XYZ file of C-alpha atoms in Angstrom:
748
model
C -41.845 22.790 117.345
C -39.063 22.992 114.767
C -38.835 22.840 110.999
C -37.783 19.428 109.760
C -35.335 18.368 107.042
C -36.947 18.554 103.641
C -39.137 21.519 104.529
C -38.691 24.783 102.584
C -36.982 26.752 105.395
C -33.287 26.785 104.513
C -33.782 25.288 101.063
C -32.558 27.030 97.876
C -36.088 27.558 96.559
C -36.756 29.327 93.267
C -38.526 32.657 93.505
C -42.281 32.319 93.740
C -42.709 35.333 91.431
C -40.119 34.240 88.881
C -42.588 33.171 86.177
C -44.603 36.385 86.494
C -41.458 38.466 86.104
C -39.925 36.660 83.146
C -43.217 36.415 81.233
C -44.213 40.028 81.746
C -47.241 39.187 83.877
C -45.765 41.201 86.751
C -46.951 44.793 86.522
C -44.828 47.609 87.872
C -45.920 51.084 88.943
C -46.094 52.516 85.419
C -47.821 49.484 83.897
C -51.216 49.410 85.597
C -54.125 50.351 83.317
C -56.720 52.944 84.300
C -59.735 54.353 82.514
C -59.122 57.795 81.051
C -55.455 57.727 82.035
C -53.526 60.981 81.659
C -49.749 61.324 81.489
C -47.659 63.797 83.416
C -44.143 64.945 82.508
C -41.985 66.887 84.948
C -40.467 70.230 83.964
C -37.104 70.606 85.788
C -35.597 73.806 87.072
C -32.943 75.335 84.789
C -30.857 76.460 87.793
C -29.586 74.922 91.038
C -30.315 77.826 93.380
C -32.490 80.897 93.149
C -36.102 81.839 92.707
C -38.729 81.526 90.017
C -39.820 84.906 88.640
C -42.447 83.564 86.256
C -43.511 80.486 84.329
C -44.884 80.897 80.818
C -46.928 77.837 79.883
C -48.919 79.318 76.994
C -47.069 77.417 74.271
C -47.346 74.194 76.224
C -51.084 74.605 76.757
C -51.548 75.139 73.021
C -50.239 71.645 72.226
C -53.136 69.367 71.232
C -53.947 66.928 74.028
C -52.539 69.017 76.878
C -55.016 69.142 79.749
C -53.182 71.109 82.456
C -49.863 72.610 83.490
C -49.451 72.462 87.260
C -47.109 74.922 88.995
C -46.716 76.304 92.498
C -49.316 78.915 91.575
C -52.221 76.617 90.691
C -51.563 73.345 92.530
C -54.080 71.832 94.996
C -53.736 72.767 98.699
C -50.679 71.461 100.532
C -49.871 71.221 104.239
C -47.988 74.257 105.521
C -46.124 72.775 108.462
C -43.138 70.489 108.033
C -44.004 68.251 110.988
C -47.254 67.289 109.277
C -45.567 65.450 106.448
C -42.539 63.643 107.821
C -41.953 60.245 106.296
C -40.586 57.161 108.038
C -37.063 57.670 106.711
C -36.881 61.460 106.923
C -33.814 63.186 108.338
C -34.206 66.176 110.595
C -35.143 69.494 109.074
C -37.600 70.751 106.492
C -38.284 68.154 103.763
C -38.656 69.195 100.145
C -42.222 69.512 98.834
C -42.637 69.661 95.045
C -44.340 72.797 93.685
C -44.591 74.197 97.209
C -43.279 77.678 96.387
C -41.051 79.667 94.027
C -37.765 78.815 95.744
C -35.216 76.666 93.882
C -33.141 74.465 96.191
C -31.290 72.114 93.806
C -30.586 71.339 90.185
C -33.420 69.777 88.160
C -35.948 70.482 90.927
C -39.477 69.943 89.548
C -41.096 73.323 88.880
C -44.065 72.266 86.753
C -46.000 69.205 85.635
C -47.479 69.049 82.143
C -50.481 66.706 81.946
C -51.797 65.436 78.619
C -53.819 62.624 77.068
C -50.616 60.998 75.765
C -47.077 60.738 77.012
C -45.745 62.086 73.716
C -47.881 65.216 73.904
C -46.915 65.824 77.525
C -43.223 65.360 76.785
C -43.314 67.723 73.832
C -45.258 70.354 75.739
C -42.947 70.125 78.737
C -40.099 71.319 76.531
C -42.105 74.420 75.620
C -42.615 75.619 79.190
C -40.461 78.691 79.833
C -39.202 79.072 83.386
C -37.709 82.481 84.198
C -35.543 82.546 87.308
C -33.300 84.763 89.337
C -30.193 82.659 89.864
C -27.772 82.599 92.782
C -24.377 80.912 92.749
C -24.860 77.390 94.128
C -22.748 75.753 96.831
C -21.822 72.314 95.502
C -18.058 71.858 95.958
C -17.803 69.841 99.174
C -14.027 69.560 99.108
C -13.686 73.341 99.020
C -16.403 73.882 101.627
C -15.314 71.130 104.025
C -13.739 73.775 106.246
C -17.284 74.974 107.013
C -18.441 71.571 108.237
C -20.448 71.470 111.464
C -21.888 68.871 113.778
C -25.317 67.659 112.657
C -27.995 69.229 114.822
C -31.134 67.548 113.459
C -30.526 63.827 113.607
C -31.959 61.194 111.315
C -33.651 58.170 112.888
C -31.088 55.416 113.370
C -28.071 57.725 113.394
C -25.620 56.844 116.132
C -23.932 59.846 117.705
C -20.196 59.074 117.912
C -19.244 57.898 121.413
C -17.177 59.900 123.839
C -13.431 59.904 123.336
C -11.786 56.811 124.831
C -8.341 57.248 126.385
C -5.858 59.729 124.908
C -5.910 59.015 121.168
C -3.836 61.998 120.031
C -1.068 61.475 122.599
C -1.013 57.732 121.956
C -0.734 58.342 118.210
C 2.150 60.769 118.685
C 4.059 58.322 120.895
C 3.443 55.117 118.903
C 6.387 53.589 117.017
C 4.291 52.773 113.917
C 1.567 55.037 112.583
C -0.162 56.173 109.428
C -2.413 59.087 108.549
C -4.457 59.121 105.373
C -7.335 61.020 103.817
C -9.932 59.233 101.716
C -12.613 60.566 99.398
C -15.706 58.785 98.161
C -17.844 60.623 95.575
C -21.586 60.976 95.275
C -23.137 57.847 93.778
C -26.578 57.666 92.214
C -29.255 54.981 92.369
C -29.897 53.497 88.969
C -32.425 50.684 89.453
C -34.011 49.234 86.337
C -37.430 50.624 87.246
C -37.402 54.394 87.431
C -39.487 56.310 89.959
C -43.103 56.121 88.829
C -46.597 56.601 90.238
C -50.003 55.876 88.734
C -52.613 57.772 90.779
C -56.206 56.691 90.132
C -59.063 58.989 91.173
C -61.730 56.887 92.891
C -64.135 59.753 93.644
C -64.772 61.833 96.777
C -61.090 62.562 97.285
C -60.121 58.886 97.310
C -56.975 57.702 95.544
C -55.563 54.318 94.602
C -51.895 54.661 93.739
C -49.414 52.233 92.248
C -46.065 53.545 93.397
C -42.377 52.699 93.053
C -41.617 52.532 96.767
C -39.963 50.493 99.500
C -42.819 51.217 101.887
C -46.469 51.338 100.809
C -47.664 52.521 104.219
C -44.881 55.090 104.410
C -45.927 56.561 101.062
C -49.569 56.566 102.145
C -48.854 58.360 105.431
C -46.612 60.934 103.747
C -49.085 61.649 100.962
C -52.041 61.969 103.333
C -50.145 64.527 105.400
C -48.786 66.550 102.492
C -52.120 66.784 100.649
C -54.290 66.888 103.783
C -56.138 63.654 103.011
C -57.503 60.980 105.302
C -55.380 57.844 105.429
C -58.399 55.675 104.775
C -58.947 57.539 101.501
C -55.487 56.668 100.188
C -54.383 53.198 99.129
C -50.822 52.604 97.915
C -49.818 49.407 96.146
C -46.414 48.172 95.016
C -46.771 44.441 94.302
C -43.592 44.465 92.213
C -40.608 46.796 92.501
C -37.867 46.822 89.894
C -34.965 47.462 92.249
C -34.556 50.311 94.694
C -31.411 49.964 96.876
C -32.643 52.770 99.147
C -33.943 55.052 96.394
C -37.512 54.136 97.325
C -37.237 54.552 101.089
C -38.397 58.154 100.930
C -41.486 58.935 98.828
C -40.415 60.282 95.451
C -41.666 63.657 94.265
C -43.473 61.993 91.371
C -45.876 60.502 93.942
C -47.001 63.934 95.111
C -47.163 65.335 91.574
C -49.254 62.474 90.177
C -51.590 62.613 93.172
C -52.024 66.403 93.021
C -52.872 66.170 89.335
C -55.330 63.317 89.920
C -57.073 65.265 92.693
C -57.310 68.437 90.646
C -58.378 66.835 87.364
C -60.394 63.980 88.910
C -58.716 61.595 86.505
C -56.066 58.922 86.675
C -52.593 60.393 86.169
C -49.257 58.643 85.637
C -45.871 60.279 86.194
C -42.606 58.516 85.373
C -39.248 60.158 85.893
C -36.725 60.050 83.080
C -33.334 58.464 83.627
C -31.843 61.957 83.819
C -34.377 62.971 86.472
C -33.377 59.931 88.536
C -30.212 61.915 89.281
C -32.291 64.685 90.897
C -33.736 62.680 93.786
C -31.305 61.510 96.457
C -27.898 59.873 96.171
C -25.124 58.407 98.288
C -23.432 61.439 99.856
C -19.906 62.475 99.021
C -17.512 61.979 101.944
C -14.066 63.096 103.039
C -12.532 60.930 105.757
C -9.320 61.140 107.743
C -7.886 58.061 109.476
C -5.017 58.074 111.947
C -3.948 54.604 113.091
C -1.067 53.755 115.390
C 0.245 50.440 116.688
C 3.204 48.946 118.524
C 5.932 47.060 116.696
C 3.922 43.822 116.921
C 0.867 45.355 115.269
C -1.357 45.873 118.313
C -3.460 48.999 117.850
C -2.696 51.795 120.276
C -4.757 54.623 118.797
C -7.541 55.082 116.246
C -8.901 58.442 115.077
C -11.607 58.481 112.399
C -13.128 61.772 111.240
C -15.716 62.067 108.482
C -17.274 64.975 106.638
C -20.307 64.319 104.457
C -22.754 66.408 102.486
C -26.305 67.370 103.331
C -28.793 69.819 101.869
C -29.618 73.226 103.277
C -33.109 72.007 104.188
C -32.280 68.790 106.059
C -29.468 67.282 108.107
C -28.872 63.985 106.371
C -26.380 61.881 108.330
C -25.217 58.279 108.060
C -23.320 56.015 110.422
C -19.965 56.480 108.704
C -17.542 56.332 111.633
C -19.425 54.113 114.107
C -18.188 50.888 112.468
C -14.619 51.809 113.386
C -15.553 51.492 117.046
C -17.011 48.010 116.500
C -14.354 46.070 114.640
C -11.016 46.314 116.435
C -9.676 46.627 119.966
C -7.849 49.806 120.845
C -7.430 51.592 124.198
C -7.561 55.024 122.574
C -10.313 56.040 120.170
C -11.857 59.207 118.777
C -14.672 59.288 116.242
C -16.205 62.427 114.742
C -18.743 63.210 112.034
C -19.603 66.612 110.562
C -21.773 67.780 107.675
C -21.524 70.441 104.971
C -24.635 72.157 103.622
C -24.829 72.139 99.825
C -27.370 73.305 97.275
C -28.211 69.775 96.240
C -31.158 67.498 96.851
C -30.933 65.818 100.251
C -28.892 62.596 100.029
C -30.702 59.368 100.797
C -29.835 55.855 101.873
C -28.018 53.697 99.365
C -27.090 50.074 99.950
C -25.241 49.808 103.289
C -25.490 53.575 103.933
C -22.530 54.836 105.924
C -20.837 51.459 106.151
C -20.018 51.322 102.445
C -17.966 54.528 102.770
C -16.790 54.279 106.385
C -15.544 50.705 106.199
C -13.868 51.481 102.869
C -11.733 54.119 104.592
C -11.080 52.060 107.729
C -10.104 48.902 105.869
C -7.916 50.822 103.445
C -6.133 52.413 106.407
C -5.702 49.007 108.062
C -3.999 47.809 104.894
C -1.675 50.813 104.994
C -0.864 50.096 108.639
C -0.141 46.445 107.831
C 2.324 47.577 105.192
C 3.936 50.037 107.611
C 4.387 47.508 110.434
C 5.399 44.655 108.112
C 2.483 42.324 108.855
C 0.222 40.355 106.573
C -3.071 42.312 106.294
C -5.087 39.368 107.600
C -2.668 38.815 110.482
C -3.039 42.459 111.534
C -6.809 42.110 111.704
C -6.610 38.893 113.702
C -4.137 40.452 116.106
C -6.673 43.180 116.901
C -9.779 40.997 116.785
C -12.518 42.124 119.192
C -14.049 39.192 121.075
C -16.467 41.587 122.790
C -17.768 44.962 121.698
C -14.950 47.485 122.177
C -15.834 50.198 124.632
C -18.964 48.638 126.161
C -17.522 45.164 126.703
C -20.865 43.610 125.743
C -20.679 40.089 124.321
C -21.711 39.641 120.722
C -24.941 37.717 120.282
C -22.904 35.772 117.720
C -19.729 36.543 115.835
C -18.223 34.058 113.405
C -15.808 36.543 111.828
C -12.778 34.381 112.655
C -14.312 31.562 110.648
C -15.087 33.996 107.820
C -11.403 34.941 107.714
C -10.288 31.314 107.828
C -12.660 29.905 105.246
C -12.307 32.863 102.907
C -8.517 32.811 103.070
C -8.394 29.055 102.494
C -10.749 29.197 99.521
C -8.979 32.199 97.994
C -5.508 30.751 98.521
C -4.333 33.691 100.627
C -1.356 31.759 102.019
C 0.253 31.876 98.548
C 0.240 35.674 98.491
C 3.662 37.269 98.005
C 3.875 40.095 100.567
C 5.783 42.697 98.563
C 3.882 45.003 96.171
C 4.551 44.372 92.454
C 5.907 40.918 93.258
C 3.165 38.944 91.486
C 2.845 39.271 87.732
C 1.985 37.576 84.472
C 4.216 39.159 81.817
C 3.269 42.847 81.606
C 0.211 42.254 83.797
C 0.551 42.962 87.506
C -1.436 40.756 89.886
C -2.653 41.962 93.261
C -4.431 40.299 96.176
C -6.277 42.377 98.748
C -8.728 41.747 101.537
C -11.026 43.633 103.894
C -13.523 43.084 106.680
C -17.207 43.860 106.400
C -19.706 44.685 109.133
C -23.375 45.670 109.276
C -25.949 45.943 112.032
C -28.344 43.095 112.893
C -31.714 44.630 113.692
C -35.352 43.724 114.148
C -38.114 46.329 113.713
C -41.723 45.856 114.806
C -43.984 44.482 112.086
C -47.201 42.529 111.660
C -48.608 39.690 109.578
C -51.886 37.843 109.075
C -52.230 34.191 108.074
C -55.312 32.183 107.087
C -55.243 28.385 106.744
C -58.093 26.956 104.681
C -59.497 23.471 104.876
C -58.251 22.717 101.351
C -54.683 22.983 102.660
C -53.867 26.408 101.225
C -52.328 29.104 103.391
C -52.757 32.812 102.701
C -50.302 35.135 104.433
C -50.009 38.888 104.143
C -48.038 41.898 105.289
C -47.602 45.395 103.864
C -43.876 44.850 103.342
C -42.400 45.110 99.845
C -40.113 43.013 97.670
C -37.550 45.217 95.927
C -36.120 42.261 94.045
C -34.514 40.540 97.022
C -36.892 37.575 97.082
C -38.903 38.697 100.111
C -42.096 37.033 98.901
C -40.277 33.747 98.445
C -38.592 33.813 101.845
C -41.810 34.715 103.666
C -43.581 31.876 101.898
C -40.815 29.510 102.973
C -41.094 30.593 106.619
C -44.863 30.121 106.585
C -44.638 26.764 104.805
C -41.986 25.478 107.206
C -43.907 26.591 110.288
C -47.065 24.656 109.338
C -45.386 21.864 107.387
C -46.961 22.714 104.037
C -45.601 22.518 100.495
C -44.314 25.861 99.268
C -46.820 25.765 96.409
C -49.675 25.847 98.922
C -48.618 29.222 100.341
C -49.718 32.550 98.854
C -47.930 35.554 100.353
C -49.455 38.987 99.673
C -47.384 42.141 100.036
C -46.993 45.697 98.788
C -50.442 46.941 99.824
C -50.921 49.675 102.422
C -54.118 47.966 103.625
C -52.259 44.844 104.734
C -50.865 44.447 108.279
C -48.305 47.028 109.345
C -44.717 46.818 108.081
C -41.738 49.185 108.181
C -40.024 50.329 105.016
C -37.934 47.605 103.434
C -34.331 48.514 104.102
C -31.428 48.061 106.476
C -31.439 44.268 106.059
C -34.116 43.947 108.730
C -37.111 42.797 106.655
C -36.767 39.048 107.133
C -35.857 39.504 110.797
C -38.913 41.718 111.331
C -41.679 40.538 109.025
C -40.400 36.951 108.921
C -40.749 36.813 112.700
C -44.308 38.162 112.411
C -45.156 35.577 109.741
C -43.829 32.758 111.886
C -45.727 34.025 114.927
C -48.993 34.309 112.977
C -48.596 30.748 111.723
C -47.779 29.517 115.230
C -51.088 30.972 116.393
C -52.799 28.843 113.768
C -50.813 25.854 115.011
C -51.979 26.521 118.564
C -55.608 26.699 117.407
C -55.216 23.394 115.575
C -54.002 21.728 118.750
C -56.948 23.167 120.664
C -59.207 21.524 118.082
C -57.398 18.231 118.611
C -57.860 18.455 122.378
C -61.533 19.354 122.025
C -62.240 16.307 119.886
C -60.507 13.867 122.232
C -60.437 10.939 119.794
C -57.549 12.088 117.634
C -54.255 10.148 117.636
C -52.534 13.058 119.409
C -54.250 12.938 122.847
C -53.830 16.313 124.536
C -50.783 17.474 122.550
C -48.637 20.462 123.509
C -47.038 22.698 120.893
C -43.500 21.782 121.947
C -44.292 18.070 121.600
C -45.491 18.133 117.999
C -44.154 18.859 114.540
C -45.892 19.930 111.357
C -44.694 17.934 108.341
C -46.179 17.353 104.880
C -49.653 18.542 105.823
C -49.693 16.499 109.026
C -49.355 17.338 112.695
C -47.636 14.478 114.534
C -45.989 13.694 117.813
C -42.246 14.184 117.718
C -41.693 11.186 120.010
C -43.945 8.906 117.929
C -44.415 10.110 114.329
C -46.890 7.289 113.672
C -49.398 9.180 115.783
C -50.512 11.897 113.396
C -53.492 13.510 111.751
C -53.757 15.629 108.633
C -54.591 19.298 108.998
C -57.459 18.851 106.553
C -59.038 16.044 108.629
C -58.561 17.966 111.841
C -60.326 21.040 110.441
C -63.091 18.959 108.862
C -63.781 17.239 112.175
C -64.024 20.626 113.861
C -66.211 22.025 111.082
C -63.713 24.838 110.456
C -63.486 26.182 106.907
C -60.528 28.366 107.845
C -58.322 29.365 110.778
C -56.800 32.814 111.186
C -53.673 33.932 113.010
C -52.523 37.523 113.487
C -49.309 38.754 115.010
C -47.508 41.972 115.850
C -43.874 40.957 116.337
C -41.823 43.218 118.578
C -38.073 43.033 119.228
C -37.090 41.745 122.653
C -35.312 44.916 123.729
C -34.649 43.709 127.271
C -32.731 40.759 125.873
C -31.099 42.540 122.966
C -29.641 45.450 124.909
C -27.372 43.029 126.777
C -25.572 42.121 123.547
C -23.820 43.672 120.589
C -25.465 42.476 117.373
C -23.842 42.579 113.956
C -23.352 40.763 110.676
C -19.758 40.195 109.571
C -17.885 39.271 106.415
C -14.417 38.827 104.976
C -13.791 39.858 101.365
C -10.805 38.684 99.306
C -10.171 40.162 95.862
C -7.766 39.544 92.993
C -7.016 42.179 90.374
C -4.975 42.159 87.194
C -3.526 45.542 86.205
C -2.091 46.392 82.808
C 1.315 47.858 83.711
C 1.401 50.157 80.691
C -2.214 51.317 80.460
C -3.310 51.221 84.103
C -6.428 49.225 83.249
C -7.777 47.215 86.197
C -9.775 44.010 85.962
C -11.206 42.312 89.046
C -10.769 38.644 88.221
C -11.837 36.953 91.475
C -13.747 37.805 94.637
C -14.438 35.466 97.540
C -16.971 36.834 100.008
C -17.453 34.872 103.218
C -20.442 35.997 105.266
C -21.723 35.252 108.770
C -25.338 36.454 108.695
C -27.151 34.189 111.107
C -29.531 31.610 109.714
C -29.909 31.652 105.935
C -33.538 31.091 104.972
C -32.896 30.688 101.242
C -29.268 30.148 100.147
C -30.226 30.744 96.525
C -31.647 34.234 96.953
C -29.136 35.082 99.695
C -26.231 34.195 97.404
C -27.759 36.389 94.721
C -27.916 39.271 97.195
C -24.241 38.968 98.107
C -23.210 38.614 94.458
C -25.140 41.783 93.626
C -23.453 43.601 96.491
C -20.024 42.494 95.286
C -20.761 43.734 91.763
C -21.822 47.084 93.182
C -18.702 47.181 95.354
C -16.595 46.701 92.233
C -18.498 49.571 90.622
C -17.880 51.708 93.704
C -14.176 50.919 93.572
C -13.587 51.426 89.850
C -16.468 53.185 88.104
C -19.197 55.153 89.870
C -18.946 58.918 90.325
C -21.327 61.805 89.883
C -19.376 64.600 88.167
C -20.556 68.089 89.130
C -19.970 71.373 87.328
C -19.694 73.602 90.379
C -20.435 76.731 88.372
C -23.891 75.308 87.712
C -24.287 72.973 90.689
C -25.297 70.314 88.183
C -24.451 66.635 87.785
C -23.195 66.515 84.216
C -23.051 62.749 83.627
C -26.724 62.160 84.462
C -27.216 59.221 82.094
C -26.144 55.609 81.781
C -23.746 56.376 78.932
C -21.503 58.615 81.057
C -22.299 57.512 84.615
C -20.227 54.343 84.559
C -21.522 51.148 86.153
C -19.898 47.748 86.399
C -20.861 45.649 83.373
C -20.322 41.957 82.611
C -16.825 42.560 81.271
C -15.832 44.281 84.520
C -16.795 41.403 86.801
C -14.862 38.191 87.191
C -15.610 35.099 89.246
C -17.574 35.673 92.469
C -17.805 32.992 95.113
C -20.059 33.351 98.146
C -19.602 31.290 101.305
C -22.014 31.436 104.240
C -20.722 30.621 107.693
C -23.491 29.119 109.798
C -24.515 31.045 112.913
C -27.239 30.216 115.428
C -28.408 33.411 117.032
C -31.843 33.774 118.614
C -30.942 37.013 120.369
C -31.409 39.074 117.215
C -34.866 37.543 116.618
C -36.600 34.155 117.062
C -35.713 33.102 113.507
C -32.008 33.722 114.090
C -31.621 35.659 110.823
C -29.509 38.779 110.402
C -30.069 39.900 106.821
C -27.825 39.881 103.738
C -28.977 42.839 101.641
C -26.378 45.327 102.870
C -23.364 43.273 103.982
C -22.546 42.144 100.435
C -21.169 45.538 99.389
C -19.366 46.418 102.635
C -15.602 46.024 102.369
C -15.541 45.225 98.650
C -14.205 48.622 97.524
C -11.450 48.425 100.144
C -10.494 44.877 99.153
C -10.232 45.935 95.496
C -8.250 49.078 96.375
C -5.912 47.082 98.590
C -5.395 44.573 95.793
C -4.517 47.403 93.394
C -1.888 48.649 95.839
C -0.469 45.140 96.160
C -0.309 44.863 92.371
C 1.164 48.284 91.621
C 2.673 49.683 94.808
C 0.570 52.811 94.288
C -1.934 53.764 96.972
C -5.011 55.573 95.641
C -7.064 57.426 98.254
C -9.910 58.675 96.084
C -12.715 56.612 94.567
C -13.263 55.549 91.894
C -9.796 54.188 91.126
C -9.543 55.087 87.444
C -6.588 54.407 85.156
C -5.212 57.953 85.458
C -4.929 57.480 89.236
C -3.335 54.053 88.818
C -0.737 55.607 86.513
C -0.207 58.591 88.801
C -1.554 61.089 86.265
C -4.412 62.464 88.387
């Protein structure tokens, strides 16, 4: 059975939740009403490292309307052992627990929660809490401390240990006729979604809580909270029907979740805690990295040696690691390869995943170095990449389940006009404006995680489908509805997809671009079980036009099930169910990845990014005027939402290249630009024309739907393409992000 032309699968459908969002009907975590609601405001630590001597809350408690001031001294009981409260996305080590003890581990750590009958009273009182500490000098300067880097010993789930050294990379580099060595820095970046971290915890009696949380995993938040506060899972319900952006910030439960829940348990009232924009800079971030690339090739541009070493930050409590260098072993053929990754412990909150974690930084360095090598050997940057194209996975020799990267290069170059590029730097200009063209490759993993779904078809033709997955603004609800509608041949308007509820069928956290591959497969499988039951009904009745149909011989179209060989022989789903006396039919599915099949292949999503910049020769101002992103991401369920995802990734990549940087005062261990006025993001004026092209791939190795995911790949390679374009425009190579005007002018 296959979806037919005209069905919603593959159509650019509008979001099913669009009206609710634009009219304000969609309620986010801090917008759900509750009887007797109290408001909590977090009191941050005044230091980055040390210990609390005392907390004086007398002035705060005297403010009218203040109900309680929670600290480590009067909080409800909390689990003692770290292993009891791991979350699904936790790195190895000892996770932070708010108000656990008097120790200060990072700047702006929550040390108290003021709870009052109004937000205004709580905010005012929070400023009156006096926190007396014994301070220690914090470790926050990663560049200075990089010499102390060590191998990570407590590995995060999904981290790929760099492979063994292949060949003799150092000797081959020494002997090669053409070689480059460069060091790249990417700074800490901070999540700034529109919706800030928020939790509304509602006391339901007898230790039961209903919580509306800003999260990318309702069941993950529930499991974490139950372990930390020693509750039964069945007594905790977490809901997140709408999420105002997350980008990885919501993968790990935020500390406001624990604080709101502790206050609700202690006071037996509903409590809401919303972090301020400044406090959003105190919970996770993209880690700062230092990377060294050594590339060598022969005189024709064939790679002879690749060495990629990365150092990234982690906290003292956990070993946070990302796959920074692994991508270098996937993209290009070389007989000699060495990859290494080390971490530096800092007195900062543990970093967390941010869109395309690891790849955003690692591919930036690799693709910048490839551009430098192209310049050194005298080859066009695209020609160098094609000359070293990997038809199979380097090292293992496994075939790719699908790889349309060559077509990405070809179509992107043609659309961008790459053949008209003048090779010499500073050779393209418009008066006093220098014009540069740069390109880069992108890569991301194609993964399926186990997940479940439930579907119920009713005799009136409506289909209810549900899974505990979330929608962080990517259009998940729309895509799942499309998959369900296509599978049973129903109009999209007849499908109601429920998500963001920990009581729904099991789902992993939403991240890594695996949600559609995982939950979409479960949705399809649940609907196929309904289809199979419908055909059993047809066989049992005997007098239907189908006559002993088999699933592979029929198709579901426009509310009908009909024979593929003879579409005139059909029956409506409504009539079939009425004949059988069935008011509804249920299908449940737990979709598991086919590991036996998958392990025989390398699986990845690929892209080619082409960028044009215009640089003011006198002022060093850079404007990205055009980006063409060509993506091979398997089957595209909804081109409209998928295009939006890639466009958003490109915008963020421009911000990574030119704007975003957390600036730390190392005397204080504090991020000083913790606001949207001084933490620069790409705005409308910074973004030119973006064109997205999808290259069709058919790949049923990754999952039965053949999808690979587009959430992460959009940002990968963009910063490198922009940086390479700036070099082409100016002849100046900048190795440190963001590329600000002082660096362009050589004043840094």
